Structures are given as C-alpha cells and as structure tokens.
Tab-separated table of C-alpha atoms in Angstrom:
chain	number	residue	atom	x	y	z
A	260	UNK	CA	31.664	-17.707	31.860
A	261	UNK	CA	33.551	-18.991	28.797
A	262	UNK	CA	33.996	-17.062	25.572
A	263	UNK	CA	31.766	-19.595	23.794
A	264	UNK	CA	28.895	-18.870	26.186
A	265	UNK	CA	29.345	-15.137	25.713
A	266	UNK	CA	28.983	-15.424	21.941
A	267	UNK	CA	26.121	-17.930	21.959
A	268	UNK	CA	23.812	-16.065	24.344
A	269	UNK	CA	23.253	-12.960	22.141
A	270	UNK	CA	22.595	-15.229	19.161
A	271	UNK	CA	19.943	-17.114	21.076
A	272	UNK	CA	18.400	-13.861	22.228
A	273	UNK	CA	18.132	-12.634	18.622
A	274	UNK	CA	16.583	-15.971	17.622
A	275	UNK	CA	13.978	-15.691	20.374
A	276	UNK	CA	13.261	-12.094	19.364
A	277	UNK	CA	12.699	-12.979	15.715
A	278	UNK	CA	10.545	-15.959	16.699
A	279	UNK	CA	8.428	-13.744	18.940
A	280	UNK	CA	7.954	-11.231	16.119
A	281	UNK	CA	6.916	-13.995	13.735
A	282	UNK	CA	4.357	-15.342	16.210
A	283	UNK	CA	3.038	-11.826	16.819
A	284	UNK	CA	2.527	-11.351	13.083
A	285	UNK	CA	0.568	-14.608	12.836
A	286	UNK	CA	-1.508	-13.641	15.881
A	287	UNK	CA	-2.436	-10.340	14.226
A	288	UNK	CA	-3.585	-12.240	11.116
A	289	UNK	CA	-5.810	-14.551	13.180
A	290	UNK	CA	-7.310	-11.649	15.160
A	291	UNK	CA	-8.078	-9.638	12.019
A	292	UNK	CA	-9.698	-12.607	10.300
A	293	UNK	CA	-11.791	-13.414	13.373
A	294	UNK	CA	-12.882	-9.800	13.855
A	295	UNK	CA	-14.008	-9.393	10.257
A	296	UNK	CA	-15.302	-12.949	9.724
A	297	UNK	CA	-18.901	-11.872	8.854
A	298	UNK	CA	-17.537	-9.681	6.063
A	299	UNK	CA	-15.391	-12.516	4.761
A	300	UNK	CA	-18.245	-15.007	4.837
A	301	UNK	CA	-20.796	-12.696	3.166
A	302	UNK	CA	-18.388	-11.659	0.441
A	303	UNK	CA	-17.400	-15.241	-0.264
A	304	UNK	CA	-21.039	-16.326	-0.631
A	305	UNK	CA	-21.810	-13.523	-3.077
A	306	UNK	CA	-18.662	-14.187	-5.104
A	307	UNK	CA	-19.450	-17.905	-5.260
A	308	UNK	CA	-22.305	-17.206	-7.684
A	309	UNK	CA	-20.468	-14.503	-9.669
A	310	UNK	CA	-18.705	-14.899	-13.030
A	311	UNK	CA	-15.578	-16.875	-12.172
A	312	UNK	CA	-13.760	-15.752	-15.310
A	313	UNK	CA	-13.924	-12.091	-14.332
A	314	UNK	CA	-12.947	-12.971	-10.768
A	315	UNK	CA	-9.861	-14.705	-12.126
A	316	UNK	CA	-9.012	-11.524	-14.036
A	317	UNK	CA	-9.382	-9.547	-10.814
A	318	UNK	CA	-7.242	-11.984	-8.832
A	319	UNK	CA	-4.522	-11.851	-11.510
A	320	UNK	CA	-4.557	-8.054	-11.459
A	321	UNK	CA	-4.341	-8.053	-7.652
A	322	UNK	CA	-1.302	-10.359	-7.739
A	323	UNK	CA	0.342	-8.198	-10.413
A	324	UNK	CA	0.172	-5.162	-8.113
A	325	UNK	CA	2.983	-6.642	-6.008
A	326	UNK	CA	5.213	-6.906	-9.081
A	327	UNK	CA	4.413	-3.291	-9.976
A	328	UNK	CA	5.189	-2.166	-6.427
A	329	UNK	CA	8.533	-3.968	-6.659
A	330	UNK	CA	9.226	-2.297	-10.013
A	331	UNK	CA	8.445	1.140	-8.586
A	332	UNK	CA	10.655	0.568	-5.534
A	333	UNK	CA	13.524	-0.563	-7.741
A	334	UNK	CA	13.022	2.570	-9.826
A	335	UNK	CA	13.465	4.721	-6.713
A	336	UNK	CA	16.918	3.221	-6.050
A	337	UNK	CA	20.007	3.652	-8.230
A	338	UNK	CA	21.596	0.344	-7.192
A	339	UNK	CA	20.196	-3.037	-8.127
A	340	UNK	CA	18.042	-4.767	-5.504
A	341	UNK	CA	17.685	-8.577	-5.193
A	342	UNK	CA	14.567	-9.291	-7.317
A	343	UNK	CA	13.185	-12.233	-5.367
A	344	UNK	CA	13.467	-10.607	-1.964
A	345	UNK	CA	12.169	-7.330	-3.405
A	346	UNK	CA	8.926	-8.926	-4.619
A	347	UNK	CA	8.563	-10.847	-1.341
A	348	UNK	CA	9.045	-7.599	0.582
A	349	UNK	CA	6.274	-5.906	-1.421
A	350	UNK	CA	3.954	-8.841	-0.750
A	351	UNK	CA	4.754	-8.575	2.956
A	352	UNK	CA	4.430	-4.781	2.839
A	353	UNK	CA	0.931	-4.999	1.391
A	354	UNK	CA	-0.086	-7.192	4.341
A	355	UNK	CA	1.610	-4.929	6.890
A	356	UNK	CA	-0.239	-2.002	5.357
A	357	UNK	CA	-3.508	-3.521	6.561
A	358	UNK	CA	-2.266	-3.575	10.146
A	359	UNK	CA	-0.946	-0.003	10.459
A	360	UNK	CA	-2.718	3.141	9.150
A	361	UNK	CA	-1.823	5.581	6.378
A	362	UNK	CA	0.720	3.397	4.601
A	363	UNK	CA	2.975	3.174	7.661
A	364	UNK	CA	3.172	-0.614	7.446
A	365	UNK	CA	4.377	-0.697	3.835
A	366	UNK	CA	6.769	2.191	4.458
A	367	UNK	CA	8.309	0.513	7.492
A	368	UNK	CA	8.754	-2.810	5.675
A	369	UNK	CA	10.344	-1.172	2.636
A	370	UNK	CA	12.593	0.970	4.828
A	371	UNK	CA	13.877	-2.058	6.712
A	372	UNK	CA	14.305	-4.019	3.482
A	373	UNK	CA	16.393	-1.288	1.858
A	374	UNK	CA	18.537	-0.928	4.968
A	375	UNK	CA	19.095	-4.691	5.029
A	376	UNK	CA	20.247	-4.363	1.412
A	377	UNK	CA	23.023	-2.054	2.601
A	378	UNK	CA	21.499	1.390	2.097
A	379	UNK	CA	22.036	4.044	4.799
A	380	UNK	CA	18.897	4.983	6.728
A	381	UNK	CA	18.663	8.438	5.141
A	382	UNK	CA	18.907	7.196	1.577
A	383	UNK	CA	16.511	4.336	2.291
A	384	UNK	CA	13.972	6.811	3.684
A	385	UNK	CA	14.405	8.982	0.579
A	386	UNK	CA	13.764	5.991	-1.695
A	387	UNK	CA	10.595	5.092	0.206
A	388	UNK	CA	9.406	8.721	0.059
A	389	UNK	CA	10.153	8.963	-3.675
A	390	UNK	CA	8.115	5.808	-4.329
A	391	UNK	CA	5.199	7.109	-2.263
A	392	UNK	CA	5.291	10.508	-3.973
A	393	UNK	CA	5.391	8.937	-7.431
A	394	UNK	CA	2.383	6.825	-6.489
A	395	UNK	CA	0.405	9.893	-5.446
A	396	UNK	CA	1.330	11.808	-8.586
A	397	UNK	CA	0.435	8.813	-10.776
A	398	UNK	CA	-2.946	8.499	-9.096
A	399	UNK	CA	-3.626	12.210	-9.601
A	400	UNK	CA	-2.632	12.010	-13.259
A	401	UNK	CA	-4.989	9.068	-13.830
A	402	UNK	CA	-7.847	10.985	-12.195
A	403	UNK	CA	-7.277	13.949	-14.513
A	404	UNK	CA	-7.086	11.763	-17.640
A	405	UNK	CA	-10.210	9.784	-16.748
A	406	UNK	CA	-12.112	12.949	-15.815
A	407	UNK	CA	-11.345	14.362	-19.273
A	408	UNK	CA	-12.301	11.093	-21.002
A	409	UNK	CA	-15.518	10.734	-19.010
A	410	UNK	CA	-16.768	14.269	-18.225
A	411	UNK	CA	-19.564	14.761	-15.733
A	412	UNK	CA	-18.747	11.701	-13.618
A	413	UNK	CA	-16.506	13.496	-11.139
A	414	UNK	CA	-18.211	16.467	-9.499
A	415	UNK	CA	-16.160	18.882	-7.425
A	416	UNK	CA	-18.139	19.688	-4.270
A	417	UNK	CA	-18.879	23.296	-3.377
A	418	UNK	CA	-16.694	24.515	-0.512
A	419	UNK	CA	-17.975	27.347	1.634
A	420	UNK	CA	-15.793	30.277	2.669
A	421	UNK	CA	-15.767	29.037	6.256
A	422	UNK	CA	-14.367	25.628	5.341
A	423	UNK	CA	-11.833	27.257	3.021
A	424	UNK	CA	-10.635	29.441	5.902
A	425	UNK	CA	-10.298	26.381	8.152
A	426	UNK	CA	-8.288	24.546	5.480
A	427	UNK	CA	-6.024	27.580	5.013
A	428	UNK	CA	-5.452	27.767	8.767
A	429	UNK	CA	-4.533	24.071	8.886
A	430	UNK	CA	-2.061	24.544	6.010
A	431	UNK	CA	-0.474	27.521	7.746
A	432	UNK	CA	-0.141	25.659	11.047
A	433	UNK	CA	1.451	22.745	9.201
A	434	UNK	CA	3.728	24.632	6.822
A	435	UNK	CA	5.066	27.422	9.040
A	436	UNK	CA	6.788	25.126	11.590
A	437	UNK	CA	8.205	23.136	8.682
A	438	UNK	CA	9.570	26.373	7.244
A	439	UNK	CA	11.379	27.139	10.504
A	440	UNK	CA	12.888	23.660	10.530
A	441	UNK	CA	13.969	23.890	6.889
A	442	UNK	CA	17.423	25.428	7.558
A	443	UNK	CA	18.207	22.566	9.930
A	444	UNK	CA	17.254	19.998	7.301
A	445	UNK	CA	19.168	21.460	4.374
A	446	UNK	CA	21.834	18.775	4.400
A	447	UNK	CA	19.285	15.968	4.415
A	448	UNK	CA	17.276	17.694	1.683
A	449	UNK	CA	20.406	18.142	-0.404
A	450	UNK	CA	21.112	14.408	-0.162
A	451	UNK	CA	17.501	13.650	-1.088
A	452	UNK	CA	17.634	15.941	-4.136
A	453	UNK	CA	20.878	14.308	-5.244
A	454	UNK	CA	19.318	10.848	-4.977
A	455	UNK	CA	16.241	11.941	-6.945
A	456	UNK	CA	18.415	13.435	-9.695
A	457	UNK	CA	20.530	10.270	-9.821
A	458	UNK	CA	17.424	8.113	-10.249
A	459	UNK	CA	15.988	10.291	-13.029
A	460	UNK	CA	19.373	10.515	-14.745
A	461	UNK	CA	18.994	6.826	-15.572
A	462	UNK	CA	16.095	6.304	-18.022
A	463	UNK	CA	15.594	2.688	-16.942
A	464	UNK	CA	15.153	3.684	-13.302
A	465	UNK	CA	12.818	6.583	-14.136
A	466	UNK	CA	10.725	4.327	-16.377
A	467	UNK	CA	10.526	1.694	-13.630
A	468	UNK	CA	9.525	4.267	-11.009
A	469	UNK	CA	6.781	5.985	-12.986
A	470	UNK	CA	5.679	2.966	-14.999
A	471	UNK	CA	5.412	0.820	-11.891
A	472	UNK	CA	3.507	3.541	-10.024
A	473	UNK	CA	1.015	4.046	-12.855
A	474	UNK	CA	0.533	0.314	-13.358
A	475	UNK	CA	0.053	-0.245	-9.605
A	476	UNK	CA	-2.797	2.271	-9.439
A	477	UNK	CA	-4.346	1.109	-12.716
A	478	UNK	CA	-4.312	-2.553	-11.656
A	479	UNK	CA	-6.161	-1.767	-8.427
A	480	UNK	CA	-8.830	-0.071	-10.524
A	481	UNK	CA	-8.871	-3.111	-12.814
A	482	UNK	CA	-9.579	-5.364	-9.814
A	483	UNK	CA	-12.705	-3.355	-9.020
A	484	UNK	CA	-13.721	-3.295	-12.690
A	485	UNK	CA	-13.386	-7.091	-12.902
A	486	UNK	CA	-15.476	-7.566	-9.762
A	487	UNK	CA	-18.234	-5.276	-11.067
A	488	UNK	CA	-18.229	-7.264	-14.320
A	489	UNK	CA	-18.400	-10.522	-12.399
A	490	UNK	CA	-21.455	-9.231	-10.535
A	491	UNK	CA	-23.020	-7.864	-13.759
A	492	UNK	CA	-22.964	-4.312	-12.446
A	493	UNK	CA	-24.118	-2.009	-15.292
A	494	UNK	CA	-21.328	0.579	-15.150
A	495	UNK	CA	-18.763	1.473	-17.806
A	496	UNK	CA	-15.148	0.485	-16.937
A	497	UNK	CA	-13.916	4.084	-17.259
A	498	UNK	CA	-16.637	5.197	-14.864
A	499	UNK	CA	-15.740	2.474	-12.342
A	500	UNK	CA	-12.040	3.377	-12.550
A	501	UNK	CA	-12.741	7.061	-11.950
A	502	UNK	CA	-15.043	6.185	-9.058
A	503	UNK	CA	-12.290	4.027	-7.543
A	504	UNK	CA	-9.598	6.710	-7.785
A	505	UNK	CA	-11.877	9.406	-6.379
A	506	UNK	CA	-13.075	7.207	-3.501
A	507	UNK	CA	-9.588	5.950	-2.595
A	508	UNK	CA	-8.234	9.507	-2.627
A	509	UNK	CA	-11.050	10.661	-0.336
A	510	UNK	CA	-10.532	7.652	1.963
A	511	UNK	CA	-6.855	8.587	2.354
A	512	UNK	CA	-7.981	11.600	4.395
A	513	UNK	CA	-9.062	9.166	7.134
A	514	UNK	CA	-5.932	7.088	7.876
A	515	UNK	CA	-7.324	3.716	8.930
A	516	UNK	CA	-5.285	0.499	8.542
A	517	UNK	CA	-5.367	-0.350	4.846
A	518	UNK	CA	-8.292	2.033	4.415
A	519	UNK	CA	-10.540	-0.535	6.119
A	520	UNK	CA	-13.861	1.109	6.800
A	521	UNK	CA	-13.091	4.451	5.175
A	522	UNK	CA	-12.371	3.070	1.690
A	523	UNK	CA	-15.230	0.571	1.920
A	524	UNK	CA	-17.748	3.291	2.755
A	525	UNK	CA	-16.356	5.693	0.142
A	526	UNK	CA	-16.384	3.029	-2.590
A	527	UNK	CA	-19.903	1.828	-1.790
A	528	UNK	CA	-21.207	5.401	-1.731
A	529	UNK	CA	-19.394	6.319	-4.957
A	530	UNK	CA	-20.665	3.244	-6.817
A	531	UNK	CA	-24.217	3.867	-5.606
A	532	UNK	CA	-23.952	7.519	-6.665
A	533	UNK	CA	-22.761	6.371	-10.095
A	534	UNK	CA	-25.987	4.402	-10.575
A	535	UNK	CA	-25.307	0.990	-9.051
A	536	UNK	CA	-27.945	-0.647	-6.822
A	537	UNK	CA	-26.905	-0.325	-3.182
A	538	UNK	CA	-26.815	-4.095	-2.536
A	539	UNK	CA	-24.735	-4.779	-5.657
A	540	UNK	CA	-22.390	-1.890	-4.854
A	541	UNK	CA	-21.801	-3.382	-1.398
A	542	UNK	CA	-21.105	-6.787	-2.961
A	543	UNK	CA	-18.597	-5.227	-5.371
A	544	UNK	CA	-16.743	-3.607	-2.485
A	545	UNK	CA	-16.693	-6.904	-0.597
A	546	UNK	CA	-15.347	-8.691	-3.664
A	547	UNK	CA	-12.656	-6.058	-4.179
A	548	UNK	CA	-11.637	-6.389	-0.537
A	549	UNK	CA	-11.522	-10.182	-0.685
A	550	UNK	CA	-9.160	-10.130	-3.673
A	551	UNK	CA	-6.905	-7.313	-2.477
A	552	UNK	CA	-6.949	-7.754	1.311
A	553	UNK	CA	-8.435	-10.853	2.848
A	554	UNK	CA	-7.235	-13.647	0.544
A	555	UNK	CA	-3.578	-12.477	0.474
A	556	UNK	CA	-3.526	-11.201	4.082
A	557	UNK	CA	-2.545	-14.365	5.940
A	558	UNK	CA	0.014	-15.507	3.297
A	559	UNK	CA	1.423	-11.979	3.235
A	560	UNK	CA	1.828	-11.883	7.014
A	561	UNK	CA	3.416	-15.335	6.924
A	562	UNK	CA	5.929	-14.043	4.358
A	563	UNK	CA	6.498	-11.013	6.589
A	564	UNK	CA	7.225	-13.292	9.524
A	565	UNK	CA	9.623	-15.389	7.422
A	566	UNK	CA	11.482	-12.295	6.223
A	567	UNK	CA	11.796	-11.078	9.802
A	568	UNK	CA	13.024	-14.467	10.978
A	569	UNK	CA	15.604	-14.637	8.175
A	570	UNK	CA	16.718	-11.074	8.988
A	571	UNK	CA	15.754	-9.836	5.538
A	572	UNK	CA	13.796	-7.045	7.282
C-alpha cells in the first residue's frame, strides 16, 4: 500500500461519516414532521385566518431569539467567537434541542462548536453551563418582576407535609453523593470559578451574557403574546408573559425533547386557567409551536447537517 493510499483512506472515511450524520439529521426532521403532521396542519389552518401582522411580529421575535442566544454564548466566553458561525450554531442548536430532551441537544451543539473554536473541553463545558445558568436565573428574575407587576395571577400551590418530605429526601439523595465527590472535583471547579470571574471582569461580556439571556426569555414570551393577539385572545400581555414563564418552568420538570407535550399541555392549561377559552388556548399553543419549533425545525436541522459536514461542530 502506498503512502498516498494510507493518507487518502482516513479522509474518505471521515467524509463518509460526516455524510452519514448529515443524512441522519435530515431523516430525523422528516420523521418528526410526519409524526406530528396533524398538529402542523391544524395549527396552520387556524393561523391562516389570524391577524397576519401580529404573526409577523411573533415570527420576528422567534428569529431574534437565535441572535440573543448567540449573544449570551459569546458573553460566557472571554475570547471572541466567529459571529457568523456562532449564530448558525445557535440556529442549529435550537433544532437539535427538539430532538434530545432537557436541553441536551443545544448543550451538545454548543459544546462541540466551542471546542471546534479551539477551547479545551473543560472550559467549553464551563461556558455552556454558565450560559444555561444565566438563562435560568434570568427566567426566574422575570417571573418575580411580572408577579409583582401583576399580583394574583401566579398562585403558589399548597404542598402537603408528605410531598415536602419526599422532595427533601430527593434533595438529600442528590446532594450528598455530590458532596462526597466535591474534593475530587476541586481542580475543575477552581478552573470554572476562574473562567466565571474572567467573564464578569469584562463589562462587555457580562452585559452580553445577562442581556442576551434576559432578551432570549423575553422574546419567547413575546412570541406567545403576539400569537394570542393574532387570535384575539382577551388576555393582557403581562398576564400572558407570566403564564408562559410559569408554564415553561413547570414543563422543565418533565424533560421531553424541546418540551414537546409537556410544555404544550402546561401552556394550554395555564392559558385556560387565566381565562382563555379552551379552543382558543389550544390554538395559541399551536401557533407558538409553529413559529418556534415547526417552521424553523427543518432549516435548523439542515444547518446542523451542514455544520457537521464542514467540521464546524
């Protein structure tokens, strides 16, 4: 075997591997669309007679979420990331998030992207975790602010002593093993703390991280508000936003891919509890899903496949 053949064969194998991954991504998109076709068709018919101006506002807000996600990810990294590939990675990550549960798809895409940009695996994982944590804190802060602005909308359910004991037991089972592992992870935690301090030592990075996280959550709420306006749903925007944040937080407890099923049920129930007719609440959820999931899903998975093929992920 010549030296030329030795060098060409691994290259061809990598090409075949990337092509197979790209085809697998497209196959997933087709299967998801076929499985949920009745939902897509029903939502499209209801949106066809809705206010197109408000739907355009919702679609614009949905597209802007990818820019905000890119801004937040840049804020979690001290070095400068390539802007074009960063936005493309967030678009692809949003699609991957609807294939794997509990944000694993977006986390995996961002982790691979940061590593391809030259970051070590540990620092890339820290940056992804910092972005996710900032997003959770931003969502919690928005819930508190909206609950103060619109009192009485969000009701804290009564928790019995039995359920409280179960929750405490779960926390203990989760935290105690982590406490025993803590001494072994001190070096990694020290590196993570150093990276977090470095990010917050630069005002531009801190502003990008927290501003992007807040804007990302707020724009998702704006999508739902625009859809409810398009369907003439008689609910105040602040009330709809609070309903969205509460429902999406509750749906996170059931880690389905992209919140499909759990978020839909929680949103429909929350909107109906807020005073919306059940049929209109279901239409609003379908419209929100069309703008944030189904319309960008196939293009997002195509971008994901292209990034994989070009070894950007």
